[in-house]
Tab-separated table of C-alpha atoms and ligand atoms in Angstrom:
chain	number	residue	atom	x	y	z
A	104	UNK	CA	-119.963	138.293	-0.071
A	105	UNK	CA	-116.608	140.025	-0.016
A	106	UNK	CA	-117.605	143.151	-1.949
A	107	UNK	CA	-121.080	143.676	-0.455
A	108	UNK	CA	-121.388	146.776	1.738
A	109	UNK	CA	-124.300	145.359	3.726
A	110	UNK	CA	-122.385	142.123	4.402
A	111	UNK	CA	-119.529	144.301	5.665
A	112	UNK	CA	-121.916	146.215	7.949
A	113	UNK	CA	-123.338	142.916	9.223
A	114	UNK	CA	-119.790	141.694	9.929
A	115	UNK	CA	-118.894	144.927	11.745
A	116	UNK	CA	-116.294	145.787	9.101
A	117	UNK	CA	-118.061	148.996	8.021
A	118	UNK	CA	-119.533	151.513	10.471
A	119	UNK	CA	-123.296	151.919	10.715
A	120	UNK	CA	-125.826	153.209	13.226
A	121	UNK	CA	-127.100	149.773	14.194
A	122	UNK	CA	-130.340	149.835	16.194
A	123	UNK	CA	-131.142	146.132	16.286
A	124	UNK	CA	-129.267	142.915	15.755
A	125	UNK	CA	-129.851	139.259	16.417
A	126	UNK	CA	-128.586	135.967	15.060
A	127	UNK	CA	-130.356	136.364	11.718
A	128	UNK	CA	-131.040	140.065	11.116
A	129	UNK	CA	-129.621	143.550	11.476
A	130	UNK	CA	-131.276	146.991	11.405
A	131	UNK	CA	-129.397	150.239	10.917
A	132	UNK	CA	-130.177	153.808	9.945
A	133	UNK	CA	-130.019	154.690	6.256
A	134	UNK	CA	-127.048	156.874	5.318
A	135	UNK	CA	-129.260	159.079	3.130
A	136	UNK	CA	-132.575	159.246	4.997
A	137	UNK	CA	-135.742	159.940	3.021
A	138	UNK	CA	-137.861	160.516	6.131
A	139	UNK	CA	-137.223	161.486	9.783
A	140	UNK	CA	-137.031	157.747	10.496
A	141	UNK	CA	-135.380	155.669	7.773
A	142	UNK	CA	-134.053	152.303	8.839
A	143	UNK	CA	-132.839	149.381	6.743
A	144	UNK	CA	-133.558	145.855	7.959
A	145	UNK	CA	-131.407	143.140	6.392
A	146	UNK	CA	-130.788	139.418	6.765
A	147	UNK	CA	-127.216	138.503	7.727
A	148	UNK	CA	-127.279	135.991	4.890
A	149	UNK	CA	-126.350	137.500	1.540
A	150	UNK	CA	-129.303	137.255	-0.825
A	151	UNK	CA	-129.055	139.675	-3.726
A	152	UNK	CA	-132.709	140.642	-3.395
A	153	UNK	CA	-136.219	139.379	-2.782
A	154	UNK	CA	-136.141	137.030	-5.761
A	155	UNK	CA	-132.979	135.323	-4.500
A	156	UNK	CA	-134.439	134.094	-1.214
A	157	UNK	CA	-134.825	130.308	-1.458
A	158	UNK	CA	-138.105	128.638	-0.549
A	159	UNK	CA	-136.572	127.032	2.541
A	160	UNK	CA	-135.625	130.475	3.904
A	161	UNK	CA	-138.992	132.163	3.445
A	162	UNK	CA	-139.512	132.273	7.206
A	163	UNK	CA	-136.790	134.924	7.266
A	164	UNK	CA	-139.048	137.174	5.182
A	165	UNK	CA	-141.618	137.046	7.953
A	166	UNK	CA	-138.971	137.826	10.532
A	167	UNK	CA	-137.813	140.872	8.542
A	168	UNK	CA	-141.359	142.234	8.559
A	169	UNK	CA	-141.830	141.413	12.229
A	170	UNK	CA	-138.674	143.363	13.109
A	171	UNK	CA	-139.976	146.343	11.102
A	172	UNK	CA	-143.174	146.220	13.156
A	173	UNK	CA	-141.284	145.998	16.455
A	174	UNK	CA	-138.953	148.849	15.491
A	175	UNK	CA	-141.899	151.014	14.414
A	176	UNK	CA	-143.234	150.762	17.971
A	177	UNK	CA	-139.811	151.380	19.495
A	178	UNK	CA	-139.207	154.407	17.274
A	179	UNK	CA	-142.564	155.948	18.124
A	180	UNK	CA	-144.210	155.600	14.718
A	181	UNK	CA	-147.697	155.309	16.183
A	182	UNK	CA	-149.158	157.503	13.415
A	183	UNK	CA	-148.035	155.023	10.773
A	184	UNK	CA	-145.096	154.069	8.666
A	185	UNK	CA	-144.155	152.481	5.350
A	186	UNK	CA	-142.136	149.346	4.593
A	187	UNK	CA	-140.592	149.200	1.113
A	188	UNK	CA	-138.623	146.560	-0.777
A	189	UNK	CA	-137.078	147.818	-3.993
A	190	UNK	CA	-136.487	144.849	-6.275
A	191	UNK	CA	-134.359	144.929	-9.392
A	192	UNK	CA	-133.613	147.794	-11.768
A	193	UNK	CA	-137.210	148.878	-12.362
A	194	UNK	CA	-137.858	148.635	-8.625
A	195	UNK	CA	-135.064	151.097	-7.944
A	196	UNK	CA	-132.799	148.660	-6.086
A	197	UNK	CA	-129.255	150.026	-5.805
A	198	UNK	CA	-127.675	147.715	-3.216
A	199	UNK	CA	-127.585	144.019	-4.104
A	200	UNK	CA	-128.281	142.616	-0.644
A	201	UNK	CA	-131.925	142.149	0.359
A	202	UNK	CA	-133.147	144.994	2.566
A	203	UNK	CA	-136.421	146.410	3.799
A	204	UNK	CA	-136.796	150.170	4.192
A	205	UNK	CA	-138.742	151.255	7.285
A	206	UNK	CA	-139.823	154.868	6.747
A	207	UNK	CA	-141.779	157.070	9.104
A	208	UNK	CA	-142.079	160.339	10.966
A	209	UNK	CA	-143.881	162.166	8.148
A	210	UNK	CA	-146.928	161.650	5.992
A	211	UNK	CA	-146.185	159.533	2.935
A	212	UNK	CA	-147.552	160.194	-0.514
A	213	UNK	CA	-148.935	157.744	-3.055
A	214	UNK	CA	-148.113	156.654	-5.704
A	215	UNK	CA	-144.382	156.425	-5.030
A	216	UNK	CA	-142.107	157.740	-7.758
B	576	AMP	P1	-132.165	150.565	-2.497
B	576	AMP	O1	-132.157	151.722	-3.451
B	576	AMP	O2	-133.542	150.050	-2.177
B	576	AMP	O3	-131.227	149.472	-2.929
B	576	AMP	O4	-131.647	151.143	-1.121
B	576	AMP	C1	-130.312	151.178	-0.760
B	576	AMP	C2	-130.234	152.087	0.429
B	576	AMP	O5	-129.002	151.874	1.082
B	576	AMP	C3	-130.282	153.584	0.088
B	576	AMP	O6	-131.378	154.182	0.763
B	576	AMP	C4	-128.941	154.113	0.588
B	576	AMP	O7	-129.040	155.392	1.128
B	576	AMP	C5	-128.571	153.080	1.629
B	576	AMP	N1	-127.168	152.921	1.916
B	576	AMP	C6	-126.168	152.732	1.010
B	576	AMP	N2	-124.993	152.564	1.650
B	576	AMP	C7	-125.257	152.658	2.983
B	576	AMP	C8	-124.461	152.578	4.163
B	576	AMP	N3	-123.128	152.363	4.108
B	576	AMP	N4	-125.074	152.718	5.357
B	576	AMP	C9	-126.395	152.940	5.426
B	576	AMP	N5	-127.208	153.010	4.353
B	576	AMP	C10	-126.649	152.888	3.142
């Protein structure tokens, strides 16, 4: 999508601190980190959010989670971490391209705000 910042990052048209990329996915550090480790994991395909992923692409959802798990090991989050998907207005989603937040490096609280 031409006006999507995450599509531009995936295409290399906007700078980002990319820590993983493969044919389907990209992971980069959040610009406004909410924890010592705050990484966003996105599909290269533009889906506006979780609800927009078609049934025949659901395997990508598993891959997104698997990359979070691999990165958590690589980033030393042995004490634990949190994976968050904000979905829609009530979910607090601000960027309309599906992304998973991988947060770690501090104790998390519950419930989230
Ligand atoms: P959400 O509120 O779940 O849609 O999360 C969007 C996230 O994208 C926020 O944590 C922002 O800090 C982050 N973000 C926005 N623009 C950029 C960017 N250019 N590079 C890295 N992270 C970004």
